[in-house]
Amino acid sequence: MKIKHTALALIAVAGLAGCATGGDRTMQQTGADPAVQLQDVNPTGLREMSAAEIRANLVHGTFVRDGKRTLAARVHPDHELSAKAFGGDTGLTTGQGRWTIKNGNDFCTNWDGAFASTGLTCFKAYRSGKQVVFATPDGRGMSVTLVGGNPYAL
C-alpha cells in the first residue's frame, strides 16, 4: 500500500529543535513542513507497532523525513536520540534527546530542549513496509522512512 508522503517536521520524532545551531525555532520552523493529521497520511493498511516491534525496528535504526528540509533521526540502544535537519536555506540544525516506551507501546521522546521541544511527547507508531507514521493522541502525525545503517552519521 502506498502511503502519502506528507509529514511534520519531527521526532519529532512529530515533534525535534532549539538546539545549538537552531536557536529557539520550533520543529515546524526547523523542518518547514506543517503538522499533518493522521488521516492525511492514509492509515489504511498500517498497523500499530508493539513495543517489541518498536525496539526491533527503530533501535539501531535511522528514520528520515524528506520535505523542504530533510530530517534524519537515529534511535540508539542506550535510550539516546540524535537528529539533524538540513537543506533549504536555514542551514544545519542538530539535537540530542532520550526515548522510552510507555503505556505498553507508546514511543516517547524528550528532546531535552533541542528543537524547542520540552517534556515528554508520546506517539503511537504505525508501520507498512519501510514507512512508519508517528501519531500523537490528538491525531497529529508524521510519516518517515526507515533506512538501513547510519547514513547521516548520527
GROMACS .gro file of C-alpha atoms in nm:
model
  154
    1MET     CA    1   0.000   0.000   0.000
    2LYS     CA    2   0.134   0.338  -0.087
    3ILE     CA    3   0.146   0.589   0.194
    4LYS     CA    4   0.111   0.957   0.114
    5HIS     CA    5   0.444   1.124   0.188
    6THR     CA    6   0.332   1.424   0.388
    7ALA     CA    7   0.485   1.493   0.722
    8LEU     CA    8   0.555   1.704   1.019
    9ALA     CA    9   0.896   1.844   1.077
   10LEU     CA   10   0.984   1.592   1.358
   11ILE     CA   11   1.064   1.324   1.612
   12ALA     CA   12   0.953   1.490   1.625
   13VAL     CA   13   1.001   1.232   1.629
   14ALA     CA   14   0.615   1.491   1.544
   15GLY     CA   15   0.769   1.673   1.730
   16LEU     CA   16   1.274   1.784   1.707
   17ALA     CA   17   1.469   2.199   1.774
   18GLY     CA   18   1.611   2.497   1.979
   19CYS     CA   19   1.942   2.328   1.959
   20ALA     CA   20   2.294   2.457   1.943
   21THR     CA   21   2.263   2.564   1.582
   22GLY     CA   22   1.888   2.609   1.565
   23GLY     CA   23   1.821   2.883   1.816
   24ASP     CA   24   1.468   2.887   1.951
   25ARG     CA   25   1.290   2.780   1.634
   26THR     CA   26   1.024   2.514   1.671
   27MET     CA   27   1.049   2.183   1.489
   28GLN     CA   28   0.788   2.302   1.245
   29GLN     CA   29   1.002   2.606   1.165
   30THR     CA   30   1.320   2.400   1.152
   31GLY     CA   31   1.176   2.140   0.916
   32ALA     CA   32   0.949   2.383   0.731
   33ASP     CA   33   0.668   2.131   0.692
   34PRO     CA   34   0.327   2.175   0.853
   35ALA     CA   35   0.189   1.931   1.105
   36VAL     CA   36  -0.037   1.678   0.938
   37GLN     CA   37  -0.337   1.490   1.062
   38LEU     CA   38  -0.307   1.111   1.085
   39GLN     CA   39  -0.598   1.066   0.844
   40ASP     CA   40  -0.399   1.270   0.588
   41VAL     CA   41  -0.132   1.002   0.566
   42ASN     CA   42  -0.386   0.737   0.470
   43PRO     CA   43  -0.359   0.492   0.760
   44THR     CA   44  -0.543   0.215   0.576
   45GLY     CA   45  -0.314  -0.086   0.581
   46LEU     CA   46  -0.098   0.049   0.860
   47ARG     CA   47  -0.089  -0.148   1.178
   48GLU     CA   48   0.014  -0.030   1.519
   49MET     CA   49   0.357  -0.148   1.624
   50SER     CA   50   0.402  -0.332   1.952
   51ALA     CA   51   0.675  -0.239   2.200
   52ALA     CA   52   0.881  -0.536   2.074
   53GLU     CA   53   0.839  -0.422   1.712
   54ILE     CA   54   0.936  -0.066   1.804
   55ARG     CA   55   1.254  -0.194   1.965
   56ALA     CA   56   1.329  -0.434   1.678
   57ASN     CA   57   1.267  -0.180   1.401
   58LEU     CA   58   1.369   0.155   1.548
   59VAL     CA   59   1.657   0.082   1.787
   60HIS     CA   60   1.988   0.090   1.599
   61GLY     CA   61   1.784   0.245   1.320
   62THR     CA   62   1.762   0.570   1.133
   63PHE     CA   63   1.445   0.726   1.003
   64VAL     CA   64   1.420   1.007   0.752
   65ARG     CA   65   1.152   1.259   0.659
   66ASP     CA   66   1.204   1.447   0.336
   67GLY     CA   67   1.040   1.780   0.267
   68LYS     CA   68   1.173   2.130   0.214
   69ARG     CA   69   1.435   2.014   0.463
   70THR     CA   70   1.550   1.660   0.531
   71LEU     CA   71   1.510   1.541   0.886
   72ALA     CA   72   1.710   1.235   0.995
   73ALA     CA   73   1.693   1.082   1.343
   74ARG     CA   74   1.868   0.784   1.499
   75VAL     CA   75   1.736   0.575   1.788
   76HIS     CA   76   2.027   0.447   1.995
   77PRO     CA   77   2.007   0.135   2.219
   78ASP     CA   78   2.109   0.334   2.529
   79HIS     CA   79   1.780   0.531   2.502
   80GLU     CA   80   1.957   0.828   2.341
   81LEU     CA   81   1.827   1.008   2.030
   82SER     CA   82   2.025   1.213   1.782
   83ALA     CA   83   1.889   1.409   1.488
   84LYS     CA   84   1.972   1.667   1.227
   85ALA     CA   85   1.766   1.877   0.991
   86PHE     CA   86   1.933   2.018   0.681
   87GLY     CA   87   1.869   2.157   0.335
   88GLY     CA   88   1.664   2.455   0.235
   89ASP     CA   89   1.800   2.795   0.328
   90THR     CA   90   1.831   2.768   0.707
   91GLY     CA   91   2.145   2.554   0.741
   92LEU     CA   92   2.208   2.256   0.965
   93THR     CA   93   2.022   2.203   1.293
   94THR     CA   94   2.118   1.922   1.532
   95GLY     CA   95   1.976   1.791   1.855
   96GLN     CA   96   2.005   1.520   2.119
   97GLY     CA   97   1.736   1.364   2.333
   98ARG     CA   98   1.612   1.049   2.501
   99TRP     CA   99   1.345   0.791   2.418
  100THR     CA  100   1.142   0.539   2.615
  101ILE     CA  101   0.835   0.319   2.572
  102LYS     CA  102   0.538   0.395   2.797
  103ASN     CA  103   0.176   0.281   2.828
  104GLY     CA  104   0.253  -0.053   2.668
  105ASN     CA  105   0.358   0.055   2.320
  106ASP     CA  106   0.386   0.435   2.301
  107PHE     CA  107   0.718   0.557   2.158
  108CYS     CA  108   0.801   0.860   2.372
  109THR     CA  109   1.068   1.122   2.311
  110ASN     CA  110   1.220   1.401   2.516
  111TRP     CA  111   1.449   1.629   2.317
  112ASP     CA  112   1.588   1.797   2.632
  113GLY     CA  113   1.506   2.141   2.492
  114ALA     CA  114   1.654   2.067   2.149
  115PHE     CA  115   1.425   2.165   1.863
  116ALA     CA  116   1.233   2.387   2.109
  117SER     CA  117   1.068   2.070   2.233
  118THR     CA  118   1.039   2.037   2.610
  119GLY     CA  119   0.900   1.749   2.805
  120LEU     CA  120   0.794   1.405   2.701
  121THR     CA  121   0.589   1.356   2.382
  122CYS     CA  122   0.442   1.011   2.313
  123PHE     CA  123   0.341   0.863   1.978
  124LYS     CA  124   0.169   0.553   1.852
  125ALA     CA  125   0.380   0.405   1.573
  126TYR     CA  126   0.211   0.255   1.266
  127ARG     CA  127   0.410   0.067   1.003
  128SER     CA  128   0.375  -0.051   0.645
  129GLY     CA  129   0.700  -0.177   0.492
  130LYS     CA  130   0.969   0.088   0.537
  131GLN     CA  131   0.711   0.362   0.614
  132VAL     CA  132   0.631   0.448   0.974
  133VAL     CA  133   0.372   0.701   1.085
  134PHE     CA  134   0.410   0.851   1.432
  135ALA     CA  135   0.080   0.984   1.570
  136THR     CA  136   0.005   1.179   1.886
  137PRO     CA  137  -0.315   1.121   2.084
  138ASP     CA  138  -0.470   1.432   1.925
  139GLY     CA  139  -0.417   1.283   1.576
  140ARG     CA  140  -0.116   1.486   1.458
  141GLY     CA  141   0.139   1.275   1.281
  142MET     CA  142   0.447   1.245   1.071
  143SER     CA  143   0.541   0.992   0.807
  144VAL     CA  144   0.903   0.877   0.796
  145THR     CA  145   1.104   0.618   0.604
  146LEU     CA  146   1.327   0.365   0.779
  147VAL     CA  147   1.674   0.350   0.623
  148GLY     CA  148   1.949   0.095   0.678
  149GLY     CA  149   2.263   0.174   0.869
  150ASN     CA  150   2.362   0.522   0.978
  151PRO     CA  151   2.396   0.716   0.651
  152TYR     CA  152   2.371   1.056   0.823
  153ALA     CA  153   2.643   0.988   1.084
  154LEU     CA  154   2.409   1.039   1.381
   0.00000   0.00000   0.00000
